[in-house]
Structures are given as structure tokens and as C-alpha cells.
mmCIF file with all atom_site columns, C-alpha atoms in Angstrom:
data_model
loop_
_atom_site.group_PDB
_atom_site.id
_atom_site.type_symbol
_atom_site.label_atom_id
_atom_site.label_alt_id
_atom_site.label_comp_id
_atom_site.label_asym_id
_atom_site.label_entity_id
_atom_site.label_seq_id
_atom_site.pdbx_PDB_ins_code
_atom_site.Cartn_x
_atom_site.Cartn_y
_atom_site.Cartn_z
_atom_site.occupancy
_atom_site.B_iso_or_equiv
_atom_site.pdbx_formal_charge
_atom_site.auth_seq_id
_atom_site.auth_comp_id
_atom_site.auth_asym_id
_atom_site.auth_atom_id
_atom_site.pdbx_PDB_model_num
ATOM 1   C CA . GLN A 1 1   ? 142.427 -2.333  180.871 1.00 50.00 ? 873 GLN A CA 1
ATOM 2   C CA . GLN A 1 2   ? 142.632 -5.483  183.207 1.00 60.00 ? 874 GLN A CA 1
ATOM 3   C CA . GLN A 1 3   ? 139.480 -7.245  182.174 1.00 87.00 ? 875 GLN A CA 1
ATOM 4   C CA . VAL A 1 4   ? 139.395 -10.624 180.824 1.00 94.00 ? 876 VAL A CA 1
ATOM 5   C CA . LYS A 1 5   ? 135.962 -11.253 179.183 1.00 95.00 ? 877 LYS A CA 1
ATOM 6   C CA . GLN A 1 6   ? 134.706 -14.961 179.034 1.00 96.00 ? 878 GLN A CA 1
ATOM 7   C CA . SER A 1 7   ? 131.851 -16.621 177.253 1.00 96.00 ? 879 SER A CA 1
ATOM 8   C CA . PRO A 1 8   ? 129.471 -18.397 177.446 1.00 97.00 ? 880 PRO A CA 1
ATOM 9   C CA . GLN A 1 9   ? 128.632 -18.224 181.042 1.00 95.00 ? 881 GLN A CA 1
ATOM 10  C CA . SER A 1 10  ? 127.277 -21.704 180.792 1.00 97.00 ? 882 SER A CA 1
ATOM 11  C CA . LEU A 1 11  ? 127.494 -24.586 178.383 1.00 97.00 ? 883 LEU A CA 1
ATOM 12  C CA . ILE A 1 12  ? 125.901 -27.926 177.894 1.00 98.00 ? 884 ILE A CA 1
ATOM 13  C CA . VAL A 1 13  ? 127.515 -30.519 175.620 1.00 98.00 ? 885 VAL A CA 1
ATOM 14  C CA . GLN A 1 14  ? 126.752 -34.114 174.861 1.00 98.00 ? 886 GLN A CA 1
ATOM 15  C CA . LYS A 1 15  ? 129.215 -36.644 175.688 1.00 97.00 ? 887 LYS A CA 1
ATOM 16  C CA . GLY A 1 16  ? 131.738 -36.948 172.879 1.00 97.00 ? 888 GLY A CA 1
ATOM 17  C CA . GLY A 1 17  ? 131.117 -33.513 171.736 1.00 98.00 ? 889 GLY A CA 1
ATOM 18  C CA . ILE A 1 18  ? 133.398 -30.471 171.526 1.00 98.00 ? 890 ILE A CA 1
ATOM 19  C CA . SER A 1 19  ? 133.100 -27.856 174.071 1.00 98.00 ? 891 SER A CA 1
ATOM 20  C CA . ILE A 1 20  ? 134.403 -24.424 173.271 1.00 98.00 ? 892 ILE A CA 1
ATOM 21  C CA . ILE A 1 21  ? 134.945 -21.640 175.784 1.00 98.00 ? 893 ILE A CA 1
ATOM 22  C CA . ASN A 1 22  ? 136.049 -18.131 174.425 1.00 98.00 ? 894 ASN A CA 1
ATOM 23  C CA . CYS A 1 23  ? 137.982 -15.180 176.090 1.00 98.00 ? 895 CYS A CA 1
ATOM 24  C CA . ALA A 1 24  ? 139.137 -11.758 175.166 1.00 97.00 ? 896 ALA A CA 1
ATOM 25  C CA . TYR A 1 25  ? 141.474 -9.686  177.150 1.00 95.00 ? 897 TYR A CA 1
ATOM 26  C CA . GLU A 1 26  ? 142.337 -5.932  177.063 1.00 92.00 ? 898 GLU A CA 1
ATOM 27  C CA . ASN A 1 27  ? 145.760 -5.731  178.593 1.00 88.00 ? 899 ASN A CA 1
ATOM 28  C CA . THR A 1 28  ? 148.398 -5.959  175.921 1.00 88.00 ? 900 THR A CA 1
ATOM 29  C CA . ALA A 1 29  ? 151.056 -6.437  178.763 1.00 87.00 ? 901 ALA A CA 1
ATOM 30  C CA . PHE A 1 30  ? 149.616 -10.021 179.411 1.00 90.00 ? 902 PHE A CA 1
ATOM 31  C CA . ASP A 1 31  ? 151.976 -12.486 178.323 1.00 89.00 ? 903 ASP A CA 1
ATOM 32  C CA . TYR A 1 32  ? 150.855 -15.698 179.883 1.00 92.00 ? 904 TYR A CA 1
ATOM 33  C CA . PHE A 1 33  ? 147.251 -17.162 179.685 1.00 94.00 ? 905 PHE A CA 1
ATOM 34  C CA . PRO A 1 34  ? 146.198 -20.222 181.932 1.00 94.00 ? 906 PRO A CA 1
ATOM 35  C CA . TRP A 1 35  ? 143.085 -22.084 182.092 1.00 96.00 ? 907 TRP A CA 1
ATOM 36  C CA . TYR A 1 36  ? 141.838 -23.210 185.401 1.00 96.00 ? 908 TYR A CA 1
ATOM 37  C CA . GLN A 1 37  ? 139.283 -25.923 186.126 1.00 97.00 ? 909 GLN A CA 1
ATOM 38  C CA . GLN A 1 38  ? 137.299 -25.873 189.143 1.00 96.00 ? 910 GLN A CA 1
ATOM 39  C CA . PHE A 1 39  ? 135.051 -28.716 190.456 1.00 95.00 ? 911 PHE A CA 1
ATOM 40  C CA . PRO A 1 40  ? 132.270 -27.965 193.102 1.00 92.00 ? 912 PRO A CA 1
ATOM 41  C CA . GLY A 1 41  ? 133.691 -27.644 196.727 1.00 89.00 ? 913 GLY A CA 1
ATOM 42  C CA . LYS A 1 42  ? 137.297 -27.558 195.489 1.00 92.00 ? 914 LYS A CA 1
ATOM 43  C CA . GLY A 1 43  ? 139.918 -24.837 194.517 1.00 94.00 ? 915 GLY A CA 1
ATOM 44  C CA . PRO A 1 44  ? 140.772 -24.223 190.976 1.00 94.00 ? 916 PRO A CA 1
ATOM 45  C CA . ALA A 1 45  ? 143.511 -26.297 189.362 1.00 94.00 ? 917 ALA A CA 1
ATOM 46  C CA . LEU A 1 46  ? 145.677 -25.468 186.304 1.00 93.00 ? 918 LEU A CA 1
ATOM 47  C CA . LEU A 1 47  ? 144.486 -27.239 183.287 1.00 95.00 ? 919 LEU A CA 1
ATOM 48  C CA . ILE A 1 48  ? 146.706 -25.763 180.502 1.00 95.00 ? 920 ILE A CA 1
ATOM 49  C CA . ALA A 1 49  ? 148.461 -22.498 179.686 1.00 94.00 ? 921 ALA A CA 1
ATOM 50  C CA . ILE A 1 50  ? 149.839 -20.639 176.775 1.00 94.00 ? 922 ILE A CA 1
ATOM 51  C CA . ARG A 1 51  ? 152.259 -17.884 175.935 1.00 92.00 ? 923 ARG A CA 1
ATOM 52  C CA . PRO A 1 52  ? 151.409 -15.535 172.955 1.00 89.00 ? 924 PRO A CA 1
ATOM 53  C CA . ASP A 1 53  ? 154.489 -16.510 171.123 1.00 91.00 ? 925 ASP A CA 1
ATOM 54  C CA . VAL A 1 54  ? 152.561 -19.745 169.792 1.00 93.00 ? 926 VAL A CA 1
ATOM 55  C CA . SER A 1 55  ? 148.996 -19.968 168.226 1.00 94.00 ? 927 SER A CA 1
ATOM 56  C CA . GLU A 1 56  ? 148.023 -23.335 169.588 1.00 96.00 ? 928 GLU A CA 1
ATOM 57  C CA . LYS A 1 57  ? 148.993 -25.684 172.425 1.00 96.00 ? 929 LYS A CA 1
ATOM 58  C CA . LYS A 1 58  ? 147.466 -29.254 172.803 1.00 97.00 ? 930 LYS A CA 1
ATOM 59  C CA . GLU A 1 59  ? 147.614 -31.483 175.961 1.00 96.00 ? 931 GLU A CA 1
ATOM 60  C CA . GLY A 1 60  ? 145.568 -34.488 175.305 1.00 97.00 ? 932 GLY A CA 1
ATOM 61  C CA . ARG A 1 61  ? 142.002 -33.632 174.813 1.00 97.00 ? 933 ARG A CA 1
ATOM 62  C CA . PHE A 1 62  ? 142.405 -29.910 175.740 1.00 97.00 ? 934 PHE A CA 1
ATOM 63  C CA . THR A 1 63  ? 143.669 -27.342 173.327 1.00 97.00 ? 935 THR A CA 1
ATOM 64  C CA . ILE A 1 64  ? 144.133 -23.580 173.498 1.00 96.00 ? 936 ILE A CA 1
ATOM 65  C CA . SER A 1 65  ? 143.964 -21.337 170.426 1.00 96.00 ? 937 SER A CA 1
ATOM 66  C CA . PHE A 1 66  ? 145.514 -18.019 170.722 1.00 96.00 ? 938 PHE A CA 1
ATOM 67  C CA . ASN A 1 67  ? 144.938 -15.159 168.359 1.00 95.00 ? 939 ASN A CA 1
ATOM 68  C CA . LYS A 1 68  ? 147.376 -12.311 169.416 1.00 93.00 ? 940 LYS A CA 1
ATOM 69  C CA . SER A 1 69  ? 146.072 -9.754  167.121 1.00 93.00 ? 941 SER A CA 1
ATOM 70  C CA . ALA A 1 70  ? 142.449 -10.163 168.067 1.00 95.00 ? 942 ALA A CA 1
ATOM 71  C CA . LYS A 1 71  ? 143.447 -10.340 171.655 1.00 95.00 ? 943 LYS A CA 1
ATOM 72  C CA . GLN A 1 72  ? 141.304 -13.538 171.992 1.00 96.00 ? 944 GLN A CA 1
ATOM 73  C CA . PHE A 1 73  ? 141.952 -17.066 173.034 1.00 97.00 ? 945 PHE A CA 1
ATOM 74  C CA . SER A 1 74  ? 139.820 -20.149 173.475 1.00 98.00 ? 946 SER A CA 1
ATOM 75  C CA . LEU A 1 75  ? 139.734 -23.493 175.090 1.00 98.00 ? 947 LEU A CA 1
ATOM 76  C CA . HIS A 1 76  ? 138.519 -26.468 173.172 1.00 98.00 ? 948 HIS A CA 1
ATOM 77  C CA . ILE A 1 77  ? 137.640 -29.771 174.856 1.00 98.00 ? 949 ILE A CA 1
ATOM 78  C CA . MET A 1 78  ? 137.561 -32.564 172.298 1.00 98.00 ? 950 MET A CA 1
ATOM 79  C CA . ASP A 1 79  ? 135.710 -35.810 173.150 1.00 98.00 ? 951 ASP A CA 1
ATOM 80  C CA . SER A 1 80  ? 134.000 -34.089 176.220 1.00 98.00 ? 952 SER A CA 1
ATOM 81  C CA . GLN A 1 81  ? 133.268 -36.490 178.858 1.00 97.00 ? 953 GLN A CA 1
ATOM 82  C CA . PRO A 1 82  ? 130.864 -36.293 181.921 1.00 97.00 ? 954 PRO A CA 1
ATOM 83  C CA . GLY A 1 83  ? 133.961 -36.009 184.151 1.00 97.00 ? 955 GLY A CA 1
ATOM 84  C CA . ASP A 1 84  ? 134.776 -32.771 182.371 1.00 98.00 ? 956 ASP A CA 1
ATOM 85  C CA . SER A 1 85  ? 131.593 -31.060 184.151 1.00 98.00 ? 957 SER A CA 1
ATOM 86  C CA . ALA A 1 86  ? 133.160 -28.304 186.187 1.00 97.00 ? 958 ALA A CA 1
ATOM 87  C CA . THR A 1 87  ? 133.555 -24.523 186.066 1.00 96.00 ? 959 THR A CA 1
ATOM 88  C CA . TYR A 1 88  ? 136.377 -23.229 183.641 1.00 97.00 ? 960 TYR A CA 1
ATOM 89  C CA . PHE A 1 89  ? 138.201 -20.053 184.074 1.00 97.00 ? 961 PHE A CA 1
ATOM 90  C CA . CYS A 1 90  ? 140.595 -18.266 181.678 1.00 97.00 ? 962 CYS A CA 1
ATOM 91  C CA . ALA A 1 91  ? 143.080 -15.781 182.992 1.00 95.00 ? 963 ALA A CA 1
ATOM 92  C CA . GLY A 1 92  ? 145.975 -13.672 181.911 1.00 93.00 ? 964 GLY A CA 1
ATOM 93  C CA . THR A 1 93  ? 148.982 -12.092 183.609 1.00 87.00 ? 965 THR A CA 1
ATOM 94  C CA . GLY A 1 94  ? 152.040 -10.143 182.817 1.00 82.00 ? 966 GLY A CA 1
ATOM 95  C CA . THR A 1 95  ? 154.938 -8.673  184.860 1.00 72.00 ? 967 THR A CA 1
ATOM 96  C CA . ALA A 1 96  ? 152.371 -7.306  187.250 1.00 66.00 ? 968 ALA A CA 1
ATOM 97  C CA . SER A 1 97  ? 152.236 -10.847 188.932 1.00 66.00 ? 969 SER A CA 1
ATOM 98  C CA . LYS A 1 98  ? 148.626 -10.984 189.485 1.00 81.00 ? 970 LYS A CA 1
ATOM 99  C CA . LEU A 1 99  ? 146.323 -13.370 187.689 1.00 87.00 ? 971 LEU A CA 1
ATOM 100 C CA . THR A 1 100 ? 143.058 -11.687 186.283 1.00 91.00 ? 972 THR A CA 1
ATOM 101 C CA . PHE A 1 101 ? 140.576 -14.208 185.767 1.00 93.00 ? 973 PHE A CA 1
ATOM 102 C CA . GLY A 1 102 ? 137.493 -14.377 183.391 1.00 95.00 ? 974 GLY A CA 1
ATOM 103 C CA . THR A 1 103 ? 134.083 -14.650 184.958 1.00 94.00 ? 975 THR A CA 1
ATOM 104 C CA . GLY A 1 104 ? 133.871 -18.440 184.360 1.00 95.00 ? 976 GLY A CA 1
ATOM 105 C CA . THR A 1 105 ? 131.936 -21.026 182.406 1.00 97.00 ? 977 THR A CA 1
ATOM 106 C CA . ARG A 1 106 ? 129.943 -23.577 183.834 1.00 96.00 ? 978 ARG A CA 1
ATOM 107 C CA . LEU A 1 107 ? 130.267 -26.838 181.669 1.00 98.00 ? 979 LEU A CA 1
ATOM 108 C CA . GLN A 1 108 ? 127.824 -29.771 181.868 1.00 98.00 ? 980 GLN A CA 1
ATOM 109 C CA . VAL A 1 109 ? 128.466 -32.733 179.825 1.00 98.00 ? 981 VAL A CA 1
ATOM 110 C CA . THR A 1 110 ? 125.535 -34.916 179.357 1.00 97.00 ? 982 THR A CA 1
ATOM 111 C CA . LEU A 1 111 ? 125.167 -38.684 178.448 1.00 93.00 ? 983 LEU A CA 1
ATOM 112 C CA . ASP B 2 1   ? 145.309 -32.721 196.796 1.00 85.00 ? 158 ASP B CA 1
ATOM 113 C CA . SER B 2 2   ? 147.196 -29.604 195.934 1.00 88.00 ? 159 SER B CA 1
ATOM 114 C CA . GLY B 2 3   ? 149.409 -29.672 199.145 1.00 93.00 ? 160 GLY B CA 1
ATOM 115 C CA . VAL B 2 4   ? 148.038 -26.398 200.070 1.00 97.00 ? 161 VAL B CA 1
ATOM 116 C CA . THR B 2 5   ? 146.280 -26.200 203.308 1.00 97.00 ? 162 THR B CA 1
ATOM 117 C CA . GLN B 2 6   ? 143.637 -23.780 204.467 1.00 98.00 ? 163 GLN B CA 1
ATOM 118 C CA . THR B 2 7   ? 142.181 -23.532 207.896 1.00 97.00 ? 164 THR B CA 1
ATOM 119 C CA . PRO B 2 8   ? 139.313 -23.195 208.947 1.00 97.00 ? 165 PRO B CA 1
ATOM 120 C CA . LYS B 2 9   ? 137.169 -24.783 206.209 1.00 97.00 ? 166 LYS B CA 1
ATOM 121 C CA . HIS B 2 10  ? 134.071 -22.788 207.293 1.00 97.00 ? 167 HIS B CA 1
ATOM 122 C CA . LEU B 2 11  ? 133.635 -19.777 209.319 1.00 97.00 ? 168 LEU B CA 1
ATOM 123 C CA . ILE B 2 12  ? 130.340 -18.180 210.423 1.00 98.00 ? 169 ILE B CA 1
ATOM 124 C CA . THR B 2 13  ? 130.548 -14.722 212.115 1.00 98.00 ? 170 THR B CA 1
ATOM 125 C CA . ALA B 2 14  ? 128.610 -11.540 212.798 1.00 98.00 ? 171 ALA B CA 1
ATOM 126 C CA . THR B 2 15  ? 128.984 -8.157  211.091 1.00 98.00 ? 172 THR B CA 1
ATOM 127 C CA . GLY B 2 16  ? 131.545 -5.776  212.564 1.00 98.00 ? 173 GLY B CA 1
ATOM 128 C CA . GLN B 2 17  ? 133.742 -8.781  213.620 1.00 98.00 ? 174 GLN B CA 1
ATOM 129 C CA . ARG B 2 18  ? 137.228 -9.870  212.925 1.00 98.00 ? 175 ARG B CA 1
ATOM 130 C CA . VAL B 2 19  ? 138.522 -13.203 211.508 1.00 98.00 ? 176 VAL B CA 1
ATOM 131 C CA . THR B 2 20  ? 141.797 -14.616 210.499 1.00 98.00 ? 177 THR B CA 1
ATOM 132 C CA . LEU B 2 21  ? 142.141 -17.205 207.938 1.00 98.00 ? 178 LEU B CA 1
ATOM 133 C CA . ARG B 2 22  ? 145.360 -19.368 207.714 1.00 98.00 ? 179 ARG B CA 1
ATOM 134 C CA . CYS B 2 23  ? 147.249 -20.856 204.644 1.00 98.00 ? 180 CYS B CA 1
ATOM 135 C CA . SER B 2 24  ? 150.125 -23.202 204.521 1.00 98.00 ? 181 SER B CA 1
ATOM 136 C CA . PRO B 2 25  ? 151.851 -23.219 201.170 1.00 97.00 ? 182 PRO B CA 1
ATOM 137 C CA . ARG B 2 26  ? 153.167 -26.208 199.515 1.00 96.00 ? 183 ARG B CA 1
ATOM 138 C CA . SER B 2 27  ? 156.746 -27.352 200.683 1.00 94.00 ? 184 SER B CA 1
ATOM 139 C CA . GLY B 2 28  ? 159.187 -25.251 198.895 1.00 92.00 ? 185 GLY B CA 1
ATOM 140 C CA . ASP B 2 29  ? 156.844 -22.639 197.380 1.00 94.00 ? 186 ASP B CA 1
ATOM 141 C CA . LEU B 2 30  ? 157.752 -19.052 198.289 1.00 94.00 ? 187 LEU B CA 1
ATOM 142 C CA . SER B 2 31  ? 154.745 -17.130 196.876 1.00 94.00 ? 188 SER B CA 1
ATOM 143 C CA . VAL B 2 32  ? 151.377 -17.072 198.548 1.00 95.00 ? 189 VAL B CA 1
ATOM 144 C CA . TYR B 2 33  ? 148.378 -15.560 196.791 1.00 95.00 ? 190 TYR B CA 1
ATOM 145 C CA . TRP B 2 34  ? 145.005 -14.643 198.280 1.00 96.00 ? 191 TRP B CA 1
ATOM 146 C CA . TYR B 2 35  ? 141.823 -14.635 196.193 1.00 96.00 ? 192 TYR B CA 1
ATOM 147 C CA . GLN B 2 36  ? 138.168 -13.888 197.046 1.00 96.00 ? 193 GLN B CA 1
ATOM 148 C CA . GLN B 2 37  ? 135.436 -15.792 195.116 1.00 95.00 ? 194 GLN B CA 1
ATOM 149 C CA . SER B 2 38  ? 131.906 -14.748 195.155 1.00 92.00 ? 195 SER B CA 1
ATOM 150 C CA . LEU B 2 39  ? 128.951 -14.994 192.875 1.00 83.00 ? 196 LEU B CA 1
ATOM 151 C CA . ASP B 2 40  ? 128.794 -11.433 191.834 1.00 80.00 ? 197 ASP B CA 1
ATOM 152 C CA . GLN B 2 41  ? 132.501 -10.547 191.868 1.00 80.00 ? 198 GLN B CA 1
ATOM 153 C CA . GLY B 2 42  ? 133.844 -13.920 190.481 1.00 87.00 ? 199 GLY B CA 1
ATOM 154 C CA . LEU B 2 43  ? 137.616 -14.826 191.313 1.00 92.00 ? 200 LEU B CA 1
ATOM 155 C CA . GLN B 2 44  ? 139.263 -11.702 192.341 1.00 93.00 ? 201 GLN B CA 1
ATOM 156 C CA . PHE B 2 45  ? 142.959 -11.524 193.353 1.00 92.00 ? 202 PHE B CA 1
ATOM 157 C CA . LEU B 2 46  ? 143.618 -9.942  196.604 1.00 95.00 ? 203 LEU B CA 1
ATOM 158 C CA . ILE B 2 47  ? 147.332 -9.940  197.525 1.00 95.00 ? 204 ILE B CA 1
ATOM 159 C CA . GLN B 2 48  ? 150.387 -11.773 197.014 1.00 94.00 ? 205 GLN B CA 1
ATOM 160 C CA . TYR B 2 49  ? 153.558 -12.432 199.360 1.00 95.00 ? 206 TYR B CA 1
ATOM 161 C CA . TYR B 2 50  ? 156.812 -13.638 198.063 1.00 93.00 ? 207 TYR B CA 1
ATOM 162 C CA . ASN B 2 51  ? 159.208 -14.992 200.745 1.00 94.00 ? 208 ASN B CA 1
ATOM 163 C CA . GLY B 2 52  ? 157.817 -12.773 203.474 1.00 95.00 ? 209 GLY B CA 1
ATOM 164 C CA . GLU B 2 53  ? 157.439 -9.638  201.444 1.00 95.00 ? 210 GLU B CA 1
ATOM 165 C CA . GLU B 2 54  ? 154.456 -8.088  199.756 1.00 94.00 ? 211 GLU B CA 1
ATOM 166 C CA . ARG B 2 55  ? 154.663 -8.730  196.109 1.00 92.00 ? 212 ARG B CA 1
ATOM 167 C CA . ALA B 2 56  ? 151.530 -7.458  194.354 1.00 90.00 ? 213 ALA B CA 1
ATOM 168 C CA . LYS B 2 57  ? 148.431 -5.932  195.372 1.00 91.00 ? 214 LYS B CA 1
ATOM 169 C CA . GLY B 2 58  ? 144.779 -6.400  193.903 1.00 90.00 ? 215 GLY B CA 1
ATOM 170 C CA . ASN B 2 59  ? 141.219 -5.455  194.888 1.00 83.00 ? 216 ASN B CA 1
ATOM 171 C CA . ILE B 2 60  ? 142.061 -5.874  198.710 1.00 93.00 ? 217 ILE B CA 1
ATOM 172 C CA . LEU B 2 61  ? 139.885 -3.622  200.856 1.00 95.00 ? 218 LEU B CA 1
ATOM 173 C CA . GLU B 2 62  ? 141.660 -1.407  203.635 1.00 96.00 ? 219 GLU B CA 1
ATOM 174 C CA . ARG B 2 63  ? 139.686 -3.544  206.177 1.00 97.00 ? 220 ARG B CA 1
ATOM 175 C CA . PHE B 2 64  ? 141.595 -6.562  205.002 1.00 97.00 ? 221 PHE B CA 1
ATOM 176 C CA . SER B 2 65  ? 145.352 -7.209  205.544 1.00 97.00 ? 222 SER B CA 1
ATOM 177 C CA . ALA B 2 66  ? 147.649 -10.130 205.262 1.00 97.00 ? 223 ALA B CA 1
ATOM 178 C CA . GLN B 2 67  ? 151.130 -11.176 206.100 1.00 97.00 ? 224 GLN B CA 1
ATOM 179 C CA . GLN B 2 68  ? 153.439 -14.039 205.513 1.00 98.00 ? 225 GLN B CA 1
ATOM 180 C CA . PHE B 2 69  ? 155.557 -15.390 208.332 1.00 97.00 ? 226 PHE B CA 1
ATOM 181 C CA . PRO B 2 70  ? 159.164 -16.708 208.289 1.00 96.00 ? 227 PRO B CA 1
ATOM 182 C CA . ASP B 2 71  ? 158.097 -20.401 207.998 1.00 95.00 ? 228 ASP B CA 1
ATOM 183 C CA . LEU B 2 72  ? 155.957 -19.210 204.813 1.00 96.00 ? 229 LEU B CA 1
ATOM 184 C CA . HIS B 2 73  ? 152.533 -19.558 206.174 1.00 97.00 ? 230 HIS B CA 1
ATOM 185 C CA . SER B 2 74  ? 150.349 -16.846 205.632 1.00 98.00 ? 231 SER B CA 1
ATOM 186 C CA . GLU B 2 75  ? 147.305 -15.265 207.215 1.00 98.00 ? 232 GLU B CA 1
ATOM 187 C CA . LEU B 2 76  ? 144.504 -13.107 205.894 1.00 98.00 ? 233 LEU B CA 1
ATOM 188 C CA . ASN B 2 77  ? 142.926 -10.799 208.493 1.00 98.00 ? 234 ASN B CA 1
ATOM 189 C CA . LEU B 2 78  ? 139.447 -9.510  207.739 1.00 98.00 ? 235 LEU B CA 1
ATOM 190 C CA . SER B 2 79  ? 138.054 -6.908  210.177 1.00 98.00 ? 236 SER B CA 1
ATOM 191 C CA . SER B 2 80  ? 134.856 -4.820  210.504 1.00 98.00 ? 237 SER B CA 1
ATOM 192 C CA . LEU B 2 81  ? 133.055 -7.465  208.468 1.00 98.00 ? 238 LEU B CA 1
ATOM 193 C CA . GLU B 2 82  ? 130.010 -6.654  206.382 1.00 97.00 ? 239 GLU B CA 1
ATOM 194 C CA . LEU B 2 83  ? 127.604 -8.958  204.914 1.00 96.00 ? 240 LEU B CA 1
ATOM 195 C CA . GLY B 2 84  ? 129.118 -8.473  201.349 1.00 95.00 ? 241 GLY B CA 1
ATOM 196 C CA . ASP B 2 85  ? 132.415 -9.917  202.589 1.00 96.00 ? 242 ASP B CA 1
ATOM 197 C CA . SER B 2 86  ? 130.584 -13.390 202.793 1.00 97.00 ? 243 SER B CA 1
ATOM 198 C CA . ALA B 2 87  ? 132.596 -15.465 200.096 1.00 97.00 ? 244 ALA B CA 1
ATOM 199 C CA . LEU B 2 88  ? 135.003 -18.151 199.572 1.00 97.00 ? 245 LEU B CA 1
ATOM 200 C CA . TYR B 2 89  ? 138.643 -17.255 200.273 1.00 98.00 ? 246 TYR B CA 1
ATOM 201 C CA . PHE B 2 90  ? 141.267 -19.205 198.516 1.00 97.00 ? 247 PHE B CA 1
ATOM 202 C CA . CYS B 2 91  ? 145.015 -19.145 199.222 1.00 97.00 ? 248 CYS B CA 1
ATOM 203 C CA . ALA B 2 92  ? 147.350 -20.427 196.345 1.00 95.00 ? 249 ALA B CA 1
ATOM 204 C CA . SER B 2 93  ? 151.006 -21.038 196.161 1.00 94.00 ? 250 SER B CA 1
ATOM 205 C CA . SER B 2 94  ? 153.707 -21.196 193.643 1.00 91.00 ? 251 SER B CA 1
ATOM 206 C CA . VAL B 2 95  ? 157.502 -21.686 193.320 1.00 87.00 ? 252 VAL B CA 1
ATOM 207 C CA . VAL B 2 96  ? 157.929 -18.442 191.225 1.00 81.00 ? 253 VAL B CA 1
ATOM 208 C CA . ALA B 2 97  ? 157.500 -14.825 192.209 1.00 79.00 ? 254 ALA B CA 1
ATOM 209 C CA . SER B 2 98  ? 155.655 -13.736 189.101 1.00 78.00 ? 255 SER B CA 1
ATOM 210 C CA . GLY B 2 99  ? 152.243 -14.973 188.103 1.00 71.00 ? 256 GLY B CA 1
ATOM 211 C CA . ARG B 2 100 ? 153.577 -16.849 185.039 1.00 76.00 ? 257 ARG B CA 1
ATOM 212 C CA . GLY B 2 101 ? 153.573 -20.192 186.748 1.00 78.00 ? 258 GLY B CA 1
ATOM 213 C CA . GLU B 2 102 ? 151.255 -22.832 187.949 1.00 85.00 ? 259 GLU B CA 1
ATOM 214 C CA . GLN B 2 103 ? 149.441 -21.755 191.083 1.00 90.00 ? 260 GLN B CA 1
ATOM 215 C CA . TYR B 2 104 ? 148.295 -24.433 193.426 1.00 93.00 ? 261 TYR B CA 1
ATOM 216 C CA . PHE B 2 105 ? 145.079 -23.545 195.103 1.00 94.00 ? 262 PHE B CA 1
ATOM 217 C CA . GLY B 2 106 ? 143.951 -24.715 198.422 1.00 96.00 ? 263 GLY B CA 1
ATOM 218 C CA . PRO B 2 107 ? 140.374 -25.876 199.379 1.00 96.00 ? 264 PRO B CA 1
ATOM 219 C CA . GLY B 2 108 ? 139.244 -22.569 200.461 1.00 97.00 ? 265 GLY B CA 1
ATOM 220 C CA . THR B 2 109 ? 137.649 -20.932 203.356 1.00 98.00 ? 266 THR B CA 1
ATOM 221 C CA . ARG B 2 110 ? 133.919 -20.370 203.212 1.00 97.00 ? 267 ARG B CA 1
ATOM 222 C CA . LEU B 2 111 ? 133.214 -17.107 205.243 1.00 98.00 ? 268 LEU B CA 1
ATOM 223 C CA . THR B 2 112 ? 129.580 -16.363 206.268 1.00 97.00 ? 269 THR B CA 1
ATOM 224 C CA . VAL B 2 113 ? 128.888 -13.211 207.763 1.00 97.00 ? 270 VAL B CA 1
ATOM 225 C CA . THR B 2 114 ? 125.385 -12.797 209.375 1.00 97.00 ? 271 THR B CA 1
#
């Protein structure tokens, strides 16, 4: 019940396009869902996070959409740029404190 | 730069050996988390310490142990190393005790077991 399933595994988007990454969780005790961005050779860094009491959160070009009944959430990157090329991880956590990460999506934004 | 430091950056050792990875959290952060990242297992939570005490445990092998010292730095000890232990080991820190807050990741230690 601790899994977070993430798709797609890899994604190629043209510059200016919309990148969409999807995640589904099983543990209904999760109440905090962050997205982390990781560049090659670096540690992950928090991009944006959401709690299940809201259905959407937007920060700049990044938006999380959350569907509590379906236990799904997604990251949308609007106007994708080459600098967004990285690996993205969704995650979930609750009172247990530990973050359970998805398997990651490697995003490549082409010119 | 996240403010979290990890040493060493790279470590190459042989099977059966023991190594110690070191992490210094951001100034003011009381929580330290350890993660293992490998191609086949992804990013896996190992263990968390909060202000010197073990707070949460994940998929940490019995051959692995960690501690957090009074100055809040943490060490991850890996013993009887196997080829499958080759991975990137990240340390992260946060202000809060729970996982519901931003975790700041260090640059990682790449462990290669030969």
C-alpha cells in the first residue's frame, strides 16, 4: 500500500509544448504530495507540492492537478523549455514521515 | 546549492568492506534523511533522524546503520558490502520532523562496490 506509480517513464516534448506527468497512489493516509526535479549529477530539489484539500496548485509554469477520489495527481509544465529537461519524481507522505517516491520521468524538451 | 553537504563525493571499494558516508544538514535543520538511488530500485527512503533520535525507518538493510550526532551531522555506515549496494546515496535535511515539508537534498555520494 506504499507504492506511488508514475508514468510515463520518459517524455519528449517540443519547446513551448505542455509536458504532463501522471502519478497514482495507493495509501489513503498520504496527505502531502510533492514533486521533485533532478538534474544529472545533482540531488533532487522540491519543485511544487500539494495537499489533498485542493484540486489544483499553480506556481509559474508548473501546475499540480489532484483528484482525491481517483487517488491520482499530475504535473503539468506549460511552455516547456530546454532548461526543464530533467528527471521528475512525484512522491507522497503522511504521518509516517517518510517520502515514497514514484519511479521518475525523464523529460527531454527539444528545440 | 541546497546547503547540505555530503562527503565523499565518490567512493570505490571492494565487496565485504565497510564504508561511512557523512552528511551535514543545512544550518538550523533538525531532520536528516538518507536515501538510496539506483537504476532498478529508484529513489528509496532508508532512514530519518530528528534531533539525534531515529524518527522513521524505510527499506534499510540490517547491514546498514546510521546515527545523528549532537552537532546534527549524520553518518550512514554500510558494512559487508555487496555488488548490489552500488548506488547513489543522498542525504536530505528539513526543519520539520514530519515528511510534510521541503527536504533539501545534498549532492550525493556515488558508491561503487567492485
